[in-house]
Each structure stands twice: as structure tokens, then as C-alpha cells.
Coordinates of C-alpha atoms in Angstrom, one line a residue:
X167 CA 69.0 100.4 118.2
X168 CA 69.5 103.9 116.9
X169 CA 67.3 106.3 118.6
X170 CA 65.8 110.0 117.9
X171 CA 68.2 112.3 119.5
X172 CA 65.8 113.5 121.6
X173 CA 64.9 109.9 123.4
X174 CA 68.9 109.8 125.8
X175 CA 69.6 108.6 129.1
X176 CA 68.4 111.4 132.0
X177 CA 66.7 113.5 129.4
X178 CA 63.0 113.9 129.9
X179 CA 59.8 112.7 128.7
X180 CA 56.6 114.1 129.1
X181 CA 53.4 112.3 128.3
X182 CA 49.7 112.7 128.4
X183 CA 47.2 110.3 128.9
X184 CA 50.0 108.3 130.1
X185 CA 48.0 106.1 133.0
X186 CA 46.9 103.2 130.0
X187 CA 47.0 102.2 126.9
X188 CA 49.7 103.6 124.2
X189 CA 50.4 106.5 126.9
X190 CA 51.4 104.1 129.2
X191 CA 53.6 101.6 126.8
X192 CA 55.5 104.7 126.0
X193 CA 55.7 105.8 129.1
X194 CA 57.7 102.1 130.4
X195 CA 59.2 102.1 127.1
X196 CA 60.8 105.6 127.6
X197 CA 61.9 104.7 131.0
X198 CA 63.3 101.3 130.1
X199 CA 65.8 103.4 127.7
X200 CA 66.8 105.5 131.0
X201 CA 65.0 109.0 130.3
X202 CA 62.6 110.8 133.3
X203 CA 59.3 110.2 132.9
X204 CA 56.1 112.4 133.5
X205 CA 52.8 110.6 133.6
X206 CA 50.1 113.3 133.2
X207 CA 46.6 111.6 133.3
X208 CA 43.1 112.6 135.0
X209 CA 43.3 112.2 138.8
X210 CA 43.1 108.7 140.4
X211 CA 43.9 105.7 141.3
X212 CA 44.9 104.2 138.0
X213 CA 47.6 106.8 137.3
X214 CA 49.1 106.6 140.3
X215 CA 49.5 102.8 140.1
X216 CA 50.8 103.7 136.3
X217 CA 53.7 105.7 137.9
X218 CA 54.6 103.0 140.2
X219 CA 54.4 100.6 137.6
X220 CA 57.0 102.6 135.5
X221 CA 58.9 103.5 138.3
X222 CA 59.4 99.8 139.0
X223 CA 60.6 99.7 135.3
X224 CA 63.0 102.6 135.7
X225 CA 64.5 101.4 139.0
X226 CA 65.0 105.3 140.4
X227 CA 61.5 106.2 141.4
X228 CA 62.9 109.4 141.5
X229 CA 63.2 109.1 137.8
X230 CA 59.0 109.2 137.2
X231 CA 56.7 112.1 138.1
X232 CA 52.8 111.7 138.3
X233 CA 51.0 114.4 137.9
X234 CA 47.1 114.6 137.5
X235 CA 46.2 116.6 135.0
X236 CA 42.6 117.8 132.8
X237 CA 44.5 119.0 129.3
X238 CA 41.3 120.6 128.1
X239 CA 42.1 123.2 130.7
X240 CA 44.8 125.7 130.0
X241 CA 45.6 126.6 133.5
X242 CA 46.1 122.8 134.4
X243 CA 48.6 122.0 131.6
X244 CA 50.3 125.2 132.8
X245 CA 51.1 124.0 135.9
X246 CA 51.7 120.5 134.6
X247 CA 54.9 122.1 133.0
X248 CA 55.6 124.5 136.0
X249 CA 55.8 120.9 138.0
X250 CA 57.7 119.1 135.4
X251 CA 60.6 121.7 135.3
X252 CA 60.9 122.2 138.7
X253 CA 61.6 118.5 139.0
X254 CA 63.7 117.9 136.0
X255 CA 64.6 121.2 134.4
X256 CA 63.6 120.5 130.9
X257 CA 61.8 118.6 128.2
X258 CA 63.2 116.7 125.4
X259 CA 60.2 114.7 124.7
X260 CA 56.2 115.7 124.6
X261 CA 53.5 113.4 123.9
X262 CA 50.3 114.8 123.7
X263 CA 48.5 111.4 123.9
X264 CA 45.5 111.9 126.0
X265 CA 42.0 111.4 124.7
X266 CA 38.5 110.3 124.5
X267 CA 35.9 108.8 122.6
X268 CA 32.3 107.7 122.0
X269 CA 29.2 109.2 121.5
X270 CA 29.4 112.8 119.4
X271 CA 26.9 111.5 116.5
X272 CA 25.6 114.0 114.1
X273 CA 22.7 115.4 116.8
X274 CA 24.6 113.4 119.8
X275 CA 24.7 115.6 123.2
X276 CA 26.3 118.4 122.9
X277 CA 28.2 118.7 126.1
X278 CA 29.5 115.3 124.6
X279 CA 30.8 116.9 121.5
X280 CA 32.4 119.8 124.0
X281 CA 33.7 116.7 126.2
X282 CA 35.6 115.2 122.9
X283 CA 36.9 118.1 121.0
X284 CA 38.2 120.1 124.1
X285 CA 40.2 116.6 125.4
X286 CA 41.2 115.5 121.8
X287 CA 42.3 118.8 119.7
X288 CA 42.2 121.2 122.8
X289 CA 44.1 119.3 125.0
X290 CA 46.8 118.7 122.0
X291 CA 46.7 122.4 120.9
X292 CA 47.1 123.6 124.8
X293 CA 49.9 121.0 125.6
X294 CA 52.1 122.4 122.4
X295 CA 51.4 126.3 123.1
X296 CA 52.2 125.8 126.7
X297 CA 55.4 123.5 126.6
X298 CA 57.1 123.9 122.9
X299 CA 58.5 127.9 123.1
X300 CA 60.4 126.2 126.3
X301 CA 61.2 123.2 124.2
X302 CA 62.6 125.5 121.5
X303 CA 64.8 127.9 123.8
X304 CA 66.7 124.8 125.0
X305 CA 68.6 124.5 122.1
X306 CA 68.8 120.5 122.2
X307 CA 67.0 117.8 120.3
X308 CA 63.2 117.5 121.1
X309 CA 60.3 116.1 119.8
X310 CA 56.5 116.7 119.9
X311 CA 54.4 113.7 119.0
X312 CA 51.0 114.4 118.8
X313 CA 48.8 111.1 118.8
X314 CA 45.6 111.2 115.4
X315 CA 43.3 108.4 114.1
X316 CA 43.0 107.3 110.9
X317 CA 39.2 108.3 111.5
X318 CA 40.6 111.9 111.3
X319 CA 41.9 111.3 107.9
X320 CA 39.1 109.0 106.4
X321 CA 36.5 110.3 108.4
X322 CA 33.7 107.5 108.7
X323 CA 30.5 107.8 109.5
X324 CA 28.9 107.6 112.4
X325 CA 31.4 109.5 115.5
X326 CA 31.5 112.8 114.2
X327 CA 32.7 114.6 116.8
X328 CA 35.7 112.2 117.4
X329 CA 36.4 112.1 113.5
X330 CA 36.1 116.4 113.7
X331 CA 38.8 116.2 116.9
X332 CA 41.2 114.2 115.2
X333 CA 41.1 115.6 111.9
X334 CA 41.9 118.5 113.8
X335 CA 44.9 117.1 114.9
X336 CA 46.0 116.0 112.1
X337 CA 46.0 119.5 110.8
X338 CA 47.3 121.2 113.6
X339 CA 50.5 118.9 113.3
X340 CA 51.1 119.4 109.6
X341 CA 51.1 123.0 111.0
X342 CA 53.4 122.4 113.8
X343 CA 55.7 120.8 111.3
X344 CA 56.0 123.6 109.0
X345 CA 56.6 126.2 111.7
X346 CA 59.4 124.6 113.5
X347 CA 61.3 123.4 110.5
X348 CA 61.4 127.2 109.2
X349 CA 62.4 128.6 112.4
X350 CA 66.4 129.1 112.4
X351 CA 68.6 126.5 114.5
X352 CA 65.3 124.9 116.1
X353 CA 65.5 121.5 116.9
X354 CA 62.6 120.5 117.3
X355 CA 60.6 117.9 115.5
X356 CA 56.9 117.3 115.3
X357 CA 55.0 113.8 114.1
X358 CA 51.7 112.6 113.8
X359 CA 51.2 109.3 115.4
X360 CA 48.4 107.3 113.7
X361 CA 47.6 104.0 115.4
X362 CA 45.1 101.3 113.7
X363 CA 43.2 98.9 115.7
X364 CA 44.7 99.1 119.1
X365 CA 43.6 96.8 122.2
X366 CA 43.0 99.7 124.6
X367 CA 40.9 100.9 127.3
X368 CA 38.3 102.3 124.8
X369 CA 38.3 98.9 123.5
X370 CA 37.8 97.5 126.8
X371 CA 35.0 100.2 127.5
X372 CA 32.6 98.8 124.2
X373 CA 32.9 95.4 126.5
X374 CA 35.6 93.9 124.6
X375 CA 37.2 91.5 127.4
X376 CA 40.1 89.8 125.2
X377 CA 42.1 91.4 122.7
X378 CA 40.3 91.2 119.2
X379 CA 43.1 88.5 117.1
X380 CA 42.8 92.1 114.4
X381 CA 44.3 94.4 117.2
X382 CA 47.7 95.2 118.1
X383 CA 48.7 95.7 121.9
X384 CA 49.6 99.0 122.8
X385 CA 53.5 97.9 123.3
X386 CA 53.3 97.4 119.6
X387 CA 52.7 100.8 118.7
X388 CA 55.4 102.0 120.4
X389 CA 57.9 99.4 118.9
X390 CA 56.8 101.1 115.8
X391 CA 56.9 104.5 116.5
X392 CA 60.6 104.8 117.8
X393 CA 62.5 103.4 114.5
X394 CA 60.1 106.1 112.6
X395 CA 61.1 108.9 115.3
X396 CA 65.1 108.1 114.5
X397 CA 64.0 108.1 110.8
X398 CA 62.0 111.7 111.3
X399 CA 59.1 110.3 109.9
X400 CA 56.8 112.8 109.9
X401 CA 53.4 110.4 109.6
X402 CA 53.7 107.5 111.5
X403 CA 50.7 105.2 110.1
X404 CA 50.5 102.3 111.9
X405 CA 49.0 98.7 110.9
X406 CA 47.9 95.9 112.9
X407 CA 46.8 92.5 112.3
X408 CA 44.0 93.2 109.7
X409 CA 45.0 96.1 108.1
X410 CA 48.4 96.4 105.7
X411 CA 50.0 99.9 105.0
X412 CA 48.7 99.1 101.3
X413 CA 45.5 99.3 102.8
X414 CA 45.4 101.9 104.6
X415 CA 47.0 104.1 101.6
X416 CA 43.9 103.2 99.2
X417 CA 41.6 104.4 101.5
X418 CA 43.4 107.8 102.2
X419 CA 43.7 108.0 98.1
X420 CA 39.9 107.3 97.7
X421 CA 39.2 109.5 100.2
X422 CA 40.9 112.3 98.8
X423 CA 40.0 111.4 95.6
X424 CA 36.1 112.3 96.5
X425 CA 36.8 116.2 96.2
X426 CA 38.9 115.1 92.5
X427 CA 36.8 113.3 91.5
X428 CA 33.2 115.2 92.0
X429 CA 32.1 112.2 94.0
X430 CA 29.7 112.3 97.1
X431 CA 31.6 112.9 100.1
X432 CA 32.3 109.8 101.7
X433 CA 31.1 107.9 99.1
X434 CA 33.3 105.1 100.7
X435 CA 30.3 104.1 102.2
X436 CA 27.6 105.1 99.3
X437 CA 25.6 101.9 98.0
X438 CA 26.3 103.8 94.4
X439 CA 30.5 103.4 94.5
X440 CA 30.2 100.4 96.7
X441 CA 31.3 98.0 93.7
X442 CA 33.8 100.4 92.2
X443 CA 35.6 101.0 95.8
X444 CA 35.6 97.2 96.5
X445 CA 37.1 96.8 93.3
X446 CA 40.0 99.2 94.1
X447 CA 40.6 97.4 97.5
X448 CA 40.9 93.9 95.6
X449 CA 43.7 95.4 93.7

């Protein structure tokens, strides 16, 4: 299968969050198609059995790098790249994948809404200031995928603070996107990973033991990010076994459609439009 020029044999990919879930599908993923891997997660146990998984996958442990990292701290993702050039010398791929979630309702605990924000937009904003000017003086393909929600697009109710994080990635990208492609000769690429339902450890964490039959497995997202990389799909919306792209598109149009329209915001889930959006969904 074609491939994104960036994602080569002995190149180097460096990902966030990378100890479960769609971090760590990627990160077995990118090593099964021969590139060096970085696994940058919070310190413990469970990364550092990550990195032996994937080095077992990439069959030259010297191929895979574990190195714990806090991405809400500037100074840590700092040396995360000071680590990962010494051992490698560059960095073709960057996924800025790590995150959290729960709590952050309207009035929630405010060191919870610092928690969320600073790992979900922070630790995307500090992972592309500190690695992408490197990126960009290479001169050779790259890309920077920065992992969203549909919750940052849609924005429902209820887990603000998350919704506020990744709505803020989502902008940030778009950003990203616009930058590189107007700098001269860059070759770079940016794209906005937006995963549906997805079996993951924040499933797990609400005390969901088996995987919902409406969730994808992480693996899955990955299959269907890397044919929309070689495309240079910019937004890579993701389904999953309740929830069609058609779907998905008429709730990003009636949500936009709130501001067009005059309606109340998020009237999605107002008892007054509740017919008229049902409607809309039946087709």
C-alpha cells in the first residue's frame, strides 16, 4: 500500500501518548512498516512494557525509544526532542496523541479543567512549537498529526472543559495547516485526526470491561488514518460501528448551522428543535 512520504523504512516517528490506545496502535503500526519509533507517555510501568511490546514488533530494539514524558510541560517536551535526535537524528513523523478526559463540567474543579486543557491543547500546542521548526529545516517529507474529538467540533453538553481542549485543537491545526503550506519549499504536512467511538483506556476507565459492539479498536483507527495521510487529507473523520460519515456530516452542518440560522446554541439537544433535528437525521 502507498504510503505518505513521510512514513519510510529507518525514518522516525515520534508519538505521544503512545503507551495505549490509538497512541500505541500507531506506534506498532509505524514500526511494523520499519520506521524508529518514540514512545513518549507519563512515567511507568505501562510505557515501558508498550516499548517492549513494539520493539518485539520491530525486531531491532534498538529501533524504539521510551521516553517518559508530561506534554503539558514545556521543558519536558524539550528534552523529549533533545533525546529523540540524539538517538535518531531526525523526525519525519510527530503525533501529538496524548490526552485526557473526564470531569471539567460547567462549575467542575478547576484544577481539573487546568489538568485537561494544559494535557489536551497545551500539550499539542507545546509538542508542535518545540519539534516542527526542526521538522521544517530538514528539508524531507514530514507530517504532524495532531489527534481532536468530534466533541471539539459538535461540542455537547455536559464535559466542557474536554469539548473547550479539543475544539482548541481543532483550531490550532486548521492554523498549522495554513502556515506550513504557505511557507516556500516546506514539506511538511499537518492533519487533524478525529476518531469516533473508540474502545480505549478512557473507555475502560467509565468500567467498560468488553468492547462496546458500537466501538472500533484502536488498530482500526490507524488502518484508516494512513490511506488518508498518502491522500493528504487534511480532516481525518473517522466512523465506527454506529456512526456513518453521513452522520457525522449532519451533525457538523446542524451545528454550524446554529449561528446561521439564529438558533440557540446547541440546540442539538433543545426540547424545542428536538423534532426538526430528528427529522434531519432520518434523512
Amino acid at each position: 500500500m502507498a504510503q505518505h512520504p513521510a512514513i519510510a523504512p529507518e525514518r522516525v516517528a515520534v508519538i505521544t501518548g503512545a503507551a495505549s490506545g490509538i497512541g500505541l496502535a500507531a506506534a506498532k503500526r509505524f514500526a511494523e512498516l520499519g520506521m524508529k519509533v518514540c514512545l513518549a507517555d507519563l512515567e511507568g510501568e505501562t510505557l515501558q512494557r508498550s516499548a517492549v511490546d513494539v520493539a518485539r514488533v520491530a525486531g531491532k530494539p534498538e529501533n524504539v525509544l521510551a521516553v517518559a514524558t508530561d506534554v503539558s510541560r514545556l521543558e519536558a517536551v524539550e528534552s523529549l526532542k533533545e533525546k529523540v535526535y540524539a538517538a535518531f537524528g531526525e523526525v519525519a513523523l510527530l503525533m501529538n496523541n496524548a490526552g485526557t478526559e473526564g470531569g471539567g463540567q460547567m462549575f467542575g474543579d478547576p484544577q481539573r479543567w487546568h489538568s485537561i486543557i494544559e494535557t489536551n491543547l497545551w500539550g499539542v500546542i507545546n509538542g508542535v512549537h518545540v519539534f516542527a521548526p526542526a521538522m521544517m529545516d530538514q528539508k524531507s517529507p514530514c507530517a504532524i498529526i495532531n489527534t481532536g474529538s468530534k466533541q471539539g467540533i459538535t461540542t455537547p453538553p455536559g464535559n466542557t472543559a474536554y469539548n473547550i481542549s479539543k475544539a482548541g485543537v481543532k483550531v490550532f491545526t486548521e492554523a498549522l495547516a495554513h502556515d506550513l503550506r504557505n511557507r516556500p519549499d516546506c514539506q511538511v504536512s499537518a492533519h487533524l485526526l478525529i476518531p469516533g467511538f473508540v474502545y480505549t483506556g478512557f473507555t475502560k476507565a467509565r468500567g467498560i470491561t468488553e468492547r462496546p459492539a458500537g466501538a472500533w479498536e484502536p488498530e482500526q483507527v490507524v488502518d484508516f488514518l494512513l490511506p488518508a495521510l498518502e491522500r493528504n487529507d487534511f480532516y481525518v473523520l473517522c466512523p465506527d460501528n454506529e456512526t456513518t460519515r453521513e452522520m457525522d456530516e449532519k451533525r457538523v452542518r446542524w451545528a454550524a448551522e446554529d449561528l446561521i440560522e439564529n438558533r440557540p446554541p446547541l440546540s442539538r439537544w433543545h426540547p424545542d428543535y428536538k423534532e426538526a433535528f430528528a427529522k434531519v437525521m432520518e434523512g
